[in-house]
CSV table of C-alpha atoms in Angstrom, one decimal:
chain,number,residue,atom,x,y,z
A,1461,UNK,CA,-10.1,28.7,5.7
A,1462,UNK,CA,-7.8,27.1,2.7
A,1463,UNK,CA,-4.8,28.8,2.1
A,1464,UNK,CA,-3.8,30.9,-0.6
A,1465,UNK,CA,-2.2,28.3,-2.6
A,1466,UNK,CA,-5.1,25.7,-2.2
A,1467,UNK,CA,-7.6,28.3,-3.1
A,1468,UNK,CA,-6.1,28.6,-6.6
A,1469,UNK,CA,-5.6,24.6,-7.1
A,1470,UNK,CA,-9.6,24.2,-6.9
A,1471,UNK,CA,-10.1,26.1,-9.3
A,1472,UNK,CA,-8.2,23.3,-11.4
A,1473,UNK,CA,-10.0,20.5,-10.7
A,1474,UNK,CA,-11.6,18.6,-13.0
A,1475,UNK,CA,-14.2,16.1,-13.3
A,1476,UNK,CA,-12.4,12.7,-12.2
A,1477,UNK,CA,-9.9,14.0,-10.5
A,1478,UNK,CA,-8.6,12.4,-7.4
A,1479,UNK,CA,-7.9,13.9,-4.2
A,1480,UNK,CA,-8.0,14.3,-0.3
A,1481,UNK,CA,-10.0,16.2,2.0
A,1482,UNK,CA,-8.3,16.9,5.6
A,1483,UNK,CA,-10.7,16.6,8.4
A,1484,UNK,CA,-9.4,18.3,11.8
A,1485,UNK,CA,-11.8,15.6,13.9
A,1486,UNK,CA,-9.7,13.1,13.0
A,1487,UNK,CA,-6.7,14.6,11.7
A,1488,UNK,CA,-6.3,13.2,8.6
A,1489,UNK,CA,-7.2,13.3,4.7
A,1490,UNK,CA,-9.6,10.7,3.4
A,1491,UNK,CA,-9.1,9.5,0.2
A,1492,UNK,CA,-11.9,10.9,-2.7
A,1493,UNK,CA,-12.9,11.3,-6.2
A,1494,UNK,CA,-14.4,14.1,-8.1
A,1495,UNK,CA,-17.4,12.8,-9.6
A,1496,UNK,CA,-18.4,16.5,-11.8
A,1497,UNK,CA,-18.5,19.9,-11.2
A,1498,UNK,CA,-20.9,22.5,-10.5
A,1499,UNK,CA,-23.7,23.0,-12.3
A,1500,UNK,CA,-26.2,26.0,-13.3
A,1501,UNK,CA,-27.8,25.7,-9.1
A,1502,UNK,CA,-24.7,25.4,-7.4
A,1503,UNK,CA,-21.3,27.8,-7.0
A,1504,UNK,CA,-18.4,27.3,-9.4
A,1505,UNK,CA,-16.4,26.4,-6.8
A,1506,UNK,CA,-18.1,23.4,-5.8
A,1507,UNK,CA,-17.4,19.8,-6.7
A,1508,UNK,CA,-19.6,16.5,-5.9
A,1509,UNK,CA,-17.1,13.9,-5.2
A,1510,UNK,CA,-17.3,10.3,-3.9
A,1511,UNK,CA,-15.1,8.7,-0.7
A,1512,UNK,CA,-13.5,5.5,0.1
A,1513,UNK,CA,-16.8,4.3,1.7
A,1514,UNK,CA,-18.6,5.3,-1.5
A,1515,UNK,CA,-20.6,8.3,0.0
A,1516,UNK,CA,-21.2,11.4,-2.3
A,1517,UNK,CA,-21.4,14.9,-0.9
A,1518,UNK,CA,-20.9,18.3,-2.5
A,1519,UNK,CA,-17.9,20.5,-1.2
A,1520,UNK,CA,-16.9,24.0,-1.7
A,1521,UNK,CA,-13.5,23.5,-2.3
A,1522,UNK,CA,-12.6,27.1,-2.2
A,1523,UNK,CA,-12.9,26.7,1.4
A,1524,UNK,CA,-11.7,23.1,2.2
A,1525,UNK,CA,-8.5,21.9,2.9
A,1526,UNK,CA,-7.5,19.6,0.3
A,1527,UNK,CA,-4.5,18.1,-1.4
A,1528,UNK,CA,-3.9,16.1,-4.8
A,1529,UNK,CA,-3.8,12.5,-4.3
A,1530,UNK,CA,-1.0,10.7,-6.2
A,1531,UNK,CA,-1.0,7.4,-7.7
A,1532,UNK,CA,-1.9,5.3,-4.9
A,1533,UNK,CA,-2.5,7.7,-2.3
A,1534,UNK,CA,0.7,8.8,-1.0
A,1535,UNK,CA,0.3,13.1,0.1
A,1536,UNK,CA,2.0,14.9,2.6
A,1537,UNK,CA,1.2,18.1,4.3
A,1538,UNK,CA,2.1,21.7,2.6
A,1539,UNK,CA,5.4,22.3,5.1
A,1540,UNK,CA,6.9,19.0,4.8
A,1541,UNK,CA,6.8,18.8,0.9
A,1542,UNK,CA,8.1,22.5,0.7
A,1543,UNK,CA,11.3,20.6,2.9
A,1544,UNK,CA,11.6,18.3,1.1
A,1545,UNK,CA,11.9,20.1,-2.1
A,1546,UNK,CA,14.5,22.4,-0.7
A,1547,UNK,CA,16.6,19.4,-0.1
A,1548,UNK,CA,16.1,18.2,-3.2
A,1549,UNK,CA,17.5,21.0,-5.3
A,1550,UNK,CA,20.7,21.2,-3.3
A,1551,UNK,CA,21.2,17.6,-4.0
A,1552,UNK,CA,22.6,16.7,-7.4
A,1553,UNK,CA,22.7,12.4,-7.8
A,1554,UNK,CA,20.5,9.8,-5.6
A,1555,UNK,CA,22.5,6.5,-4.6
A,1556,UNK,CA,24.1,4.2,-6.9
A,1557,UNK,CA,21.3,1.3,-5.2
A,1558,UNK,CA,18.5,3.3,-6.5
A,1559,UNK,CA,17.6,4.6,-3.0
A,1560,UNK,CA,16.6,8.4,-2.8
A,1561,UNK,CA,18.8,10.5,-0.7
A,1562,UNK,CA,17.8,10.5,2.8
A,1563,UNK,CA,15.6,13.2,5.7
A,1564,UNK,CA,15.9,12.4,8.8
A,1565,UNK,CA,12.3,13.0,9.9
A,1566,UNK,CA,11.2,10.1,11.6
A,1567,UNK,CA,7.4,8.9,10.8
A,1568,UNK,CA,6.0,9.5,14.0
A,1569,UNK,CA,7.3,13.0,14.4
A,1570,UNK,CA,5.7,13.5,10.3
A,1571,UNK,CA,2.1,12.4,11.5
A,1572,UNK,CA,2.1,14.9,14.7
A,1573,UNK,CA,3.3,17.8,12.6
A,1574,UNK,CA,0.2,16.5,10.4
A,1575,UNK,CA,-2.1,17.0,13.3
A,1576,UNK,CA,-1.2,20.4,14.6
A,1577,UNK,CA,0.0,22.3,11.0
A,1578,UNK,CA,-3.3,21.5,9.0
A,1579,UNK,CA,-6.7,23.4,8.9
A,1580,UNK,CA,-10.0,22.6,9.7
A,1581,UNK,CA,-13.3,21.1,7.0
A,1582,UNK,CA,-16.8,22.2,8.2
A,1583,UNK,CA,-18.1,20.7,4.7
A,1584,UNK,CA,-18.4,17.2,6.2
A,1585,UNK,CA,-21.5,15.2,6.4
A,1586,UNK,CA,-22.4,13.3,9.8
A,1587,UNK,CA,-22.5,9.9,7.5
A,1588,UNK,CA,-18.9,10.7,5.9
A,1589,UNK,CA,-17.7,11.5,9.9
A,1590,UNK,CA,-19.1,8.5,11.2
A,1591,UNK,CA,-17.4,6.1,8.6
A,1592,UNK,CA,-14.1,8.0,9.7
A,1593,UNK,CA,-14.7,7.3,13.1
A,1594,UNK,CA,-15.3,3.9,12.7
A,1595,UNK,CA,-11.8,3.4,10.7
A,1596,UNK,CA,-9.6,5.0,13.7
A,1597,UNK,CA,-11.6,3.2,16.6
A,1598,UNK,CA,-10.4,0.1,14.6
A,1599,UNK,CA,-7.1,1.9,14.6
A,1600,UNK,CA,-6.5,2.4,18.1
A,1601,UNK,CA,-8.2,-0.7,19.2
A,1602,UNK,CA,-5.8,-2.6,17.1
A,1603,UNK,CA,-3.1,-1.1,18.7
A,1604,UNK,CA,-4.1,-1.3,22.2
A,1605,UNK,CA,-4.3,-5.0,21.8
A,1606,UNK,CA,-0.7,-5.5,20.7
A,1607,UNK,CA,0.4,-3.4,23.5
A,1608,UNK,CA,-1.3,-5.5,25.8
A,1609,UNK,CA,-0.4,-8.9,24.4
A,1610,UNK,CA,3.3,-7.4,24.9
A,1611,UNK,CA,3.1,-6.4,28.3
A,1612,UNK,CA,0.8,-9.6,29.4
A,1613,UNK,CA,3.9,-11.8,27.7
A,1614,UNK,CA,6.6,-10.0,29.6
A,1615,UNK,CA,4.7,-9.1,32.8
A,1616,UNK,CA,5.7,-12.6,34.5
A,1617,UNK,CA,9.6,-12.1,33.6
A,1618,UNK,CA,9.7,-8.4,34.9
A,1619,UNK,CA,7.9,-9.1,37.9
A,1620,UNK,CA,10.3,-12.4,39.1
A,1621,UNK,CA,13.3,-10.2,38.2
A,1622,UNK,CA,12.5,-7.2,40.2
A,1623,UNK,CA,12.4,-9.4,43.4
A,1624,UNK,CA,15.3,-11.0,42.8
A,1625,UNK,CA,17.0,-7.3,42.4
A,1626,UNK,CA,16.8,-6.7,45.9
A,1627,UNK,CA,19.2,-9.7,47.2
A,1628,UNK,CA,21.6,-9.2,44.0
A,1629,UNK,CA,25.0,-7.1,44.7
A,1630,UNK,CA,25.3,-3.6,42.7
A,1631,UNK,CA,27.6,-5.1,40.5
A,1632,UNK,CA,25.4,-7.9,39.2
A,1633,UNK,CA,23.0,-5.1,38.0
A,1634,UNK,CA,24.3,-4.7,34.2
A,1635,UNK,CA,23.9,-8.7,34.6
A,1636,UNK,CA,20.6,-8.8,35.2
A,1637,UNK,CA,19.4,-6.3,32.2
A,1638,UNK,CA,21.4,-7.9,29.7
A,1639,UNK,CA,19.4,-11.5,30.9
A,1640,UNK,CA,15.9,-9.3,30.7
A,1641,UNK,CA,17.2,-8.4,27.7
A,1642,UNK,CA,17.3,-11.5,25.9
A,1643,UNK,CA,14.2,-13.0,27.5
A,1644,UNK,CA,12.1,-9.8,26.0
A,1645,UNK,CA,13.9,-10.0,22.5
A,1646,UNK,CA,14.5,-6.5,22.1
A,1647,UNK,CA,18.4,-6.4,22.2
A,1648,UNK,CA,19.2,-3.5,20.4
A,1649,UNK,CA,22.1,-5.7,19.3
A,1650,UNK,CA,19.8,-8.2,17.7
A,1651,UNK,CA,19.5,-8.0,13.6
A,1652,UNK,CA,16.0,-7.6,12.8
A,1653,UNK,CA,14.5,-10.6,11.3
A,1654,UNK,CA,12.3,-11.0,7.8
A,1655,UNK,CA,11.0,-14.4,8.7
A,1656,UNK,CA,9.4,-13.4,12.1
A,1657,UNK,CA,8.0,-10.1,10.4
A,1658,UNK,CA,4.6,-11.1,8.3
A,1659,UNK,CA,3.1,-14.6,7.3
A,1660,UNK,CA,2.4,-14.3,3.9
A,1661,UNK,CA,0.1,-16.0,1.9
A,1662,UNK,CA,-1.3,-16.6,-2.0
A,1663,UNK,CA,-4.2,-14.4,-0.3
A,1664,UNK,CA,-1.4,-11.3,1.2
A,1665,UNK,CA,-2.3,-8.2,-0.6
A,1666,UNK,CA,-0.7,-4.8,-0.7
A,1667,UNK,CA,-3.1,-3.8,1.6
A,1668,UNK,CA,-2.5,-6.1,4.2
A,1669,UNK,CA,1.2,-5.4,3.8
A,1670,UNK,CA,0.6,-1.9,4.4
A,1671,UNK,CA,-1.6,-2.2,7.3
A,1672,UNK,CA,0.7,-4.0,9.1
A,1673,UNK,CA,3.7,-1.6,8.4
A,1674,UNK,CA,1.1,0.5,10.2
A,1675,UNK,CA,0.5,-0.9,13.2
A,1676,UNK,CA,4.0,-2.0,13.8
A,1677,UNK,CA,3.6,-5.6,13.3
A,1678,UNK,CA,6.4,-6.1,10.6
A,1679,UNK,CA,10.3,-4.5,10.4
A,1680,UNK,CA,10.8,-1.8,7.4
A,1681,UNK,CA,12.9,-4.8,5.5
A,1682,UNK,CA,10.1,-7.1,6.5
A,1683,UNK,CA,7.7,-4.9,4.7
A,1684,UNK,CA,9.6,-4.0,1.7
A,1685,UNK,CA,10.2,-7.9,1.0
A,1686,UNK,CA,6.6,-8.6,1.5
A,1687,UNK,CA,5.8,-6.4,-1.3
A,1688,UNK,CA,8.0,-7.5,-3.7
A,1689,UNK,CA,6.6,-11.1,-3.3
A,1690,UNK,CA,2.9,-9.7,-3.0
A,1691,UNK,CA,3.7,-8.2,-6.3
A,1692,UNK,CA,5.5,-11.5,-7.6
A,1693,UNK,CA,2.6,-13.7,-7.1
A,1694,UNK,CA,0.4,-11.0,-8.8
A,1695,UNK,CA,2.4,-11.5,-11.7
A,1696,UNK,CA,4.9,-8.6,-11.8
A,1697,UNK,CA,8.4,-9.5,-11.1
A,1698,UNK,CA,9.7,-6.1,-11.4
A,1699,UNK,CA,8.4,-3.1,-9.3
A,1700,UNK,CA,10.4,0.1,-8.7
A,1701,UNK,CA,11.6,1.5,-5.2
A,1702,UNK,CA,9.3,4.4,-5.3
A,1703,UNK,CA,6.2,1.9,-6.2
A,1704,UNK,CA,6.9,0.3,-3.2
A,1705,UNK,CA,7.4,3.8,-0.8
A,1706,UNK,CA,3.8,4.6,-2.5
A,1707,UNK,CA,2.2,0.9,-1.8
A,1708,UNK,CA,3.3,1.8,2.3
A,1709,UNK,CA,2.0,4.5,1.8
A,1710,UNK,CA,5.3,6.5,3.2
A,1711,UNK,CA,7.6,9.5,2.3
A,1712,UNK,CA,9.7,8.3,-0.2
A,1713,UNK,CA,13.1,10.0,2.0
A,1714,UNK,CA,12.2,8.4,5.1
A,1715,UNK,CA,15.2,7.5,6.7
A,1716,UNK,CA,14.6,4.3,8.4
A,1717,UNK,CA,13.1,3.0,5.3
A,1718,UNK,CA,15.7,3.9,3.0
A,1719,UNK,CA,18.0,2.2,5.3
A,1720,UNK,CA,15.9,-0.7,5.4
A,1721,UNK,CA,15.9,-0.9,1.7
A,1722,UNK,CA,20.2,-0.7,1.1
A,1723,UNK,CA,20.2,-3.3,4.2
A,1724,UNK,CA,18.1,-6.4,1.9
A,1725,UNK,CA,20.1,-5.1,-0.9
A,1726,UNK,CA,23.6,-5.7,0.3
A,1727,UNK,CA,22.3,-8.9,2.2
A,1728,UNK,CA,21.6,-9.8,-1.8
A,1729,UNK,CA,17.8,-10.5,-1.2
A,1730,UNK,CA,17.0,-7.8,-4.1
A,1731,UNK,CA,18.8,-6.9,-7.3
A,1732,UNK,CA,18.6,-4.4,-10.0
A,1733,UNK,CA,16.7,-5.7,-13.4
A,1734,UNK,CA,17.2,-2.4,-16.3
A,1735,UNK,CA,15.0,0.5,-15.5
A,1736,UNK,CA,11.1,1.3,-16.5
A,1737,UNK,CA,9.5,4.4,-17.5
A,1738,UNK,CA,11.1,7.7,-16.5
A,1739,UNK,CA,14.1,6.2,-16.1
A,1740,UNK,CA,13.3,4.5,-12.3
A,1741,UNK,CA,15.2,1.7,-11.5
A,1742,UNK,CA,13.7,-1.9,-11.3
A,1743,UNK,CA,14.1,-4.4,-9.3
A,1744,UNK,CA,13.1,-7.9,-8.4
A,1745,UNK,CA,14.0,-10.7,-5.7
A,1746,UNK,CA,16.7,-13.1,-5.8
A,1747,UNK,CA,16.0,-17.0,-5.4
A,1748,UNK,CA,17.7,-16.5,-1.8
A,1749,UNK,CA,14.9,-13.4,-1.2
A,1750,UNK,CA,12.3,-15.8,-2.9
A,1751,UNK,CA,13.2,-18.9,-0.4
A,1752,UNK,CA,13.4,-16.8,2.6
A,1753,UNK,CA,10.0,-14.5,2.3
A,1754,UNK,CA,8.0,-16.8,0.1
A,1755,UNK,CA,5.1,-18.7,1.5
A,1756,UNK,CA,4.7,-22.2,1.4
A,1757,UNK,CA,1.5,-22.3,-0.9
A,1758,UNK,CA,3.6,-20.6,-3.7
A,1759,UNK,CA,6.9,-22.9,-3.1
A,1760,UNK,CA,3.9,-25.3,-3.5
A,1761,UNK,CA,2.7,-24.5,-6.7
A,1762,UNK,CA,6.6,-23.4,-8.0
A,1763,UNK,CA,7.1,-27.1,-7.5
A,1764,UNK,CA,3.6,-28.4,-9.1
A,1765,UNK,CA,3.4,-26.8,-12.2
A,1766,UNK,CA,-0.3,-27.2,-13.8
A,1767,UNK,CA,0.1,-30.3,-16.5
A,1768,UNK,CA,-3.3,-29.3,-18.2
A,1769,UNK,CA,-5.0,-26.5,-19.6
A,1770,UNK,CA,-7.8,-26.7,-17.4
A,1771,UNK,CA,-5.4,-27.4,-14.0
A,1772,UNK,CA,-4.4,-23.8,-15.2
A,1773,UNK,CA,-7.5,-22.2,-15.6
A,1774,UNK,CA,-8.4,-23.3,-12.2
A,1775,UNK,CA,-5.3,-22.1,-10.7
A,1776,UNK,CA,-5.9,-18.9,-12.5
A,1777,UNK,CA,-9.3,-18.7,-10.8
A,1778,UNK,CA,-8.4,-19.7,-7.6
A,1779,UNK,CA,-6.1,-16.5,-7.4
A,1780,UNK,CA,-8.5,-14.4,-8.5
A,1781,UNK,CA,-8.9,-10.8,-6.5
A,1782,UNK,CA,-12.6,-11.0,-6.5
A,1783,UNK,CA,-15.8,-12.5,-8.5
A,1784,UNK,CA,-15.8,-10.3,-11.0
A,1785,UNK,CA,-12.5,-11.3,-11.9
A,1786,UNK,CA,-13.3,-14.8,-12.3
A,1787,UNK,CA,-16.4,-13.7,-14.5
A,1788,UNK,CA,-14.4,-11.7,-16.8
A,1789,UNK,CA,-12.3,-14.7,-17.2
A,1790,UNK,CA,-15.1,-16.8,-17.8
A,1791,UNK,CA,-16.6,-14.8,-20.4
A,1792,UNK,CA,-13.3,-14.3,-22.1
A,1793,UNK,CA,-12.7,-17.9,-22.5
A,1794,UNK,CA,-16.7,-17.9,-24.0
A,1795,UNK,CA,-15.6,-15.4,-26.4
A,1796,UNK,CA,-12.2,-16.9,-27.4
A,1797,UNK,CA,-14.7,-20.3,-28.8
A,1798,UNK,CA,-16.8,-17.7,-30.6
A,1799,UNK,CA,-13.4,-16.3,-32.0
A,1800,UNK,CA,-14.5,-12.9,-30.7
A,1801,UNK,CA,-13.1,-10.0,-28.4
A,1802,UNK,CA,-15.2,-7.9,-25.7
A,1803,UNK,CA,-14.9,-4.6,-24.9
A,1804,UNK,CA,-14.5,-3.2,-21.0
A,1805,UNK,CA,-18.3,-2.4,-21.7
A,1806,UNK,CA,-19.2,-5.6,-22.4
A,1807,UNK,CA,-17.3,-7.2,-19.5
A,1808,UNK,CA,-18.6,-4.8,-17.2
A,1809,UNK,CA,-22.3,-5.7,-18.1
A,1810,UNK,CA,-21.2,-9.6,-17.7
A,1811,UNK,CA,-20.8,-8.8,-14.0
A,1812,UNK,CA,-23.5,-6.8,-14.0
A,1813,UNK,CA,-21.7,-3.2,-13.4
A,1814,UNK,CA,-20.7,-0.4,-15.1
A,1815,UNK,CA,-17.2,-0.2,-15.8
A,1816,UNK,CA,-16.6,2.7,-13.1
A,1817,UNK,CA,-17.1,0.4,-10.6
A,1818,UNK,CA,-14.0,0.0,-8.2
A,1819,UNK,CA,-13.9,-3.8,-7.9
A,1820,UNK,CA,-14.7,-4.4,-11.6
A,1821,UNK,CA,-11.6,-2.4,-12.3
A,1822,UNK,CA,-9.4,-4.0,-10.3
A,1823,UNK,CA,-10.5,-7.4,-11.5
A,1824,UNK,CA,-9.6,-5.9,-14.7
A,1825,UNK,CA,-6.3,-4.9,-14.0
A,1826,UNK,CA,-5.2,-7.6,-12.2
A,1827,UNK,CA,-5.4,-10.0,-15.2
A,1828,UNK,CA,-3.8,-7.7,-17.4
A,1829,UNK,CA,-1.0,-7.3,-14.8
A,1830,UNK,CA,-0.4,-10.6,-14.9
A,1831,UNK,CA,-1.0,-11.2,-18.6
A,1832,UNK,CA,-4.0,-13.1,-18.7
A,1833,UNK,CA,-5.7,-10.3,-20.7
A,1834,UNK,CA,-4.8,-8.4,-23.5
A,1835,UNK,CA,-6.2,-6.6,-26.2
A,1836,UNK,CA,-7.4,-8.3,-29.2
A,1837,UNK,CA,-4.7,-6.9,-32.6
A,1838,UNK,CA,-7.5,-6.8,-34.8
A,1839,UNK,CA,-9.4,-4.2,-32.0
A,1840,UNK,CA,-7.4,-2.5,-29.9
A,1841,UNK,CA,-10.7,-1.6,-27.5
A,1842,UNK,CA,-11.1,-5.5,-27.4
A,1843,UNK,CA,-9.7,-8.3,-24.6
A,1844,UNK,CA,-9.1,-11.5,-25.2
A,1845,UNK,CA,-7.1,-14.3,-23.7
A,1846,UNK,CA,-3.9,-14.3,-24.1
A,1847,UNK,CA,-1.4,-17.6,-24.9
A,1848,UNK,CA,-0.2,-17.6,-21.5
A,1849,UNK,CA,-3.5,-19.1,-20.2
A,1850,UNK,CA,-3.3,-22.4,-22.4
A,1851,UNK,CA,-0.8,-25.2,-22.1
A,1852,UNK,CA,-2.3,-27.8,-24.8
């Protein structure tokens, strides 16, 4: 059964609102949206909503667990934000760096608390569970492999070692770890490295950035770099610290992230650019957090400007997210010969979707992120091209 305070919040939900549903199987909330609300043959306390795998199912929210899902997706259990909002109010002033003050709950320790503290869902569909399934079985067997590959690579070196411990004098002991040691390269005196953390590419998404945080194959710093960079090539120079706690996918007081993010700062691979809405700092890479993160593609194309119009427009497409996004570009360019302007309906029907559809709208945004599209003056519920895509 919900609790108390969850029982009230369903009866806020509206139509389009987004939010997660906890599932004890797998211990964890899925992602989902609420499509409408009940009608004259179902309860006033149900809600049809869609998941991440684009199943629909009705749920009595009155008695599922559920939380709001912000932004991107970042939501914690009921206990842990209630802590962290009593910190909060005894704390008057967050760091002069733009970091939030720091907990010192460490991630794993957050996700095991998750597991035990939360309640159960007996609203699920055998479709919705097997999709869920499927995403932790790739989970665990994606860990399981780098554990391997690491013991595999270090089996030979412990195995030689251990024989040779049992001719060696006591006193050679300390030695002989210190030697493993630096073989292994896990010297807890060893500064963790950015370049050794995630190839990037013209193709790295937030996504992939995130995954990869994940499953342990990137530093903290490594990950908070990539994202800025990620977000450069997408065409936003500027993202805020808490945009980039969300886009991991983390608690925003984390304390080995927050230390992460003052050690890039004082190694000057970030700095502060103003502040954006609400006040949140901004920041950006330097040219030495550009040249040591980049990848080589970009440097590529930093040095090779395009010289034509059309060397541009097939640069543009070439970083497109998806198909739609290079259709919507198409049609715009159509429409700017006509000396016209399309609405998100109209661009929607050039793809052949509606304009709810997920990948349509992030085709969307992404050229208006990176100012490729933007409404027409004349119509303000009209895109056209903007200057930025023509050279001659």
């Amino acid at each position: 059964m919900a609790r108390s305070t969850d029982a009230l919040k369903w009866k806020k939900v509206k139509a389009g609102s987004l939010i997660a549903v906890y599932w004890k199987e797998y211990k964890h909330y899925f992602a989902c949206k609420v499509l409408r609300k009940h009608s004259k043959e179902t309860p006033k306390s149900r809600f049809f909503v869609e998941y991440e795998d684009q199943s629909k199912y009705w749920h009595n929210l009155a008695t599922t667990k559920f939380r709001w899902l912000e932004d991107v997706g970042v939501f914690v259990d009921d206990e842990a934000e209630e802590d962290a909002t009593v910190e909060s109010e005894g704390e008057t002033e967050q760091e002069s760096d733009g970091t939030p003050p720091m907990i010192s709950e460490n991630e794993n320790d957050e996700d095991d608390d998750l597991d035990t503290k939360l309640e159960s869902n007996d609203t699920l569909t055998p479709a919705t569970k097997q999709s869920a399934k499927k995403r932790k079985e790739i989970s665990e067997d994606s860990a399981k492999e780098d554990h391997d590959q690491e013991a595999s690579g270090n089996g030979n070196e412990d195995q030689d070692q251990d024989e040779d411990s049992s001719h060696q004098p006591k006193n050679k002991v300390k030695e002989r770890k210190t030697t493993k040691s630096a073989k292994t390269g896990k010297s807890k005196s060893s500064p963790k490295g950015t370049k050794t953390a995630l190839s990037l590419s013209m193709k790295t998404t937030v996504k992939h950035v995130k995954n990869a945080n994940e499953n342990k194959g990137t530093t903290k710093q490594g990950a908070l770099l990539s994202l800025l960079m990620v977000h450069r090539m997408s065409g936003t120079n500027t993202v805020t610290y808490e945009r980039l706690v969300k886009d991991l996918g983390c608690h925003p007081k984390t304390k080995k992230l927050a230390q992460a993010w003052k050690e890039i700062r004082q190694q000057n691979l970030v700095e502060e650019e103003g502040c954006g809405k609400g006040k949140q700092k901004l920041f950006r890479l330097t040219q030495e957090g550009i040249e040591s993160i980049a990848p080589d593609d970009y440097k590529h194309e930093l040095a090779n400007p395009p010289k034509t119009t059309m060397e541009l427009h097939e640069r543009i497409k070439s970083h497109a997210i998806n198909n739609h996004a290079v259709k919507i570009f198409e049609r715009l360019l159509h429409a700017r010969k006509e000396e016209s302007s399309l609405s998100r309906t109209e661009l929607a029907a050039a793809c052949g979707v509606t304009v709810n559809t997920k990948s349509y709208a992030c085709a969307l945004k992404q050229l208006r992120e990176n100012g490729y599209a933007v409404f027409d003056p004349k119509n303000k519920h009209h895109f056209v091209l903007s200057e930025k895509c023509f050279i001659d």
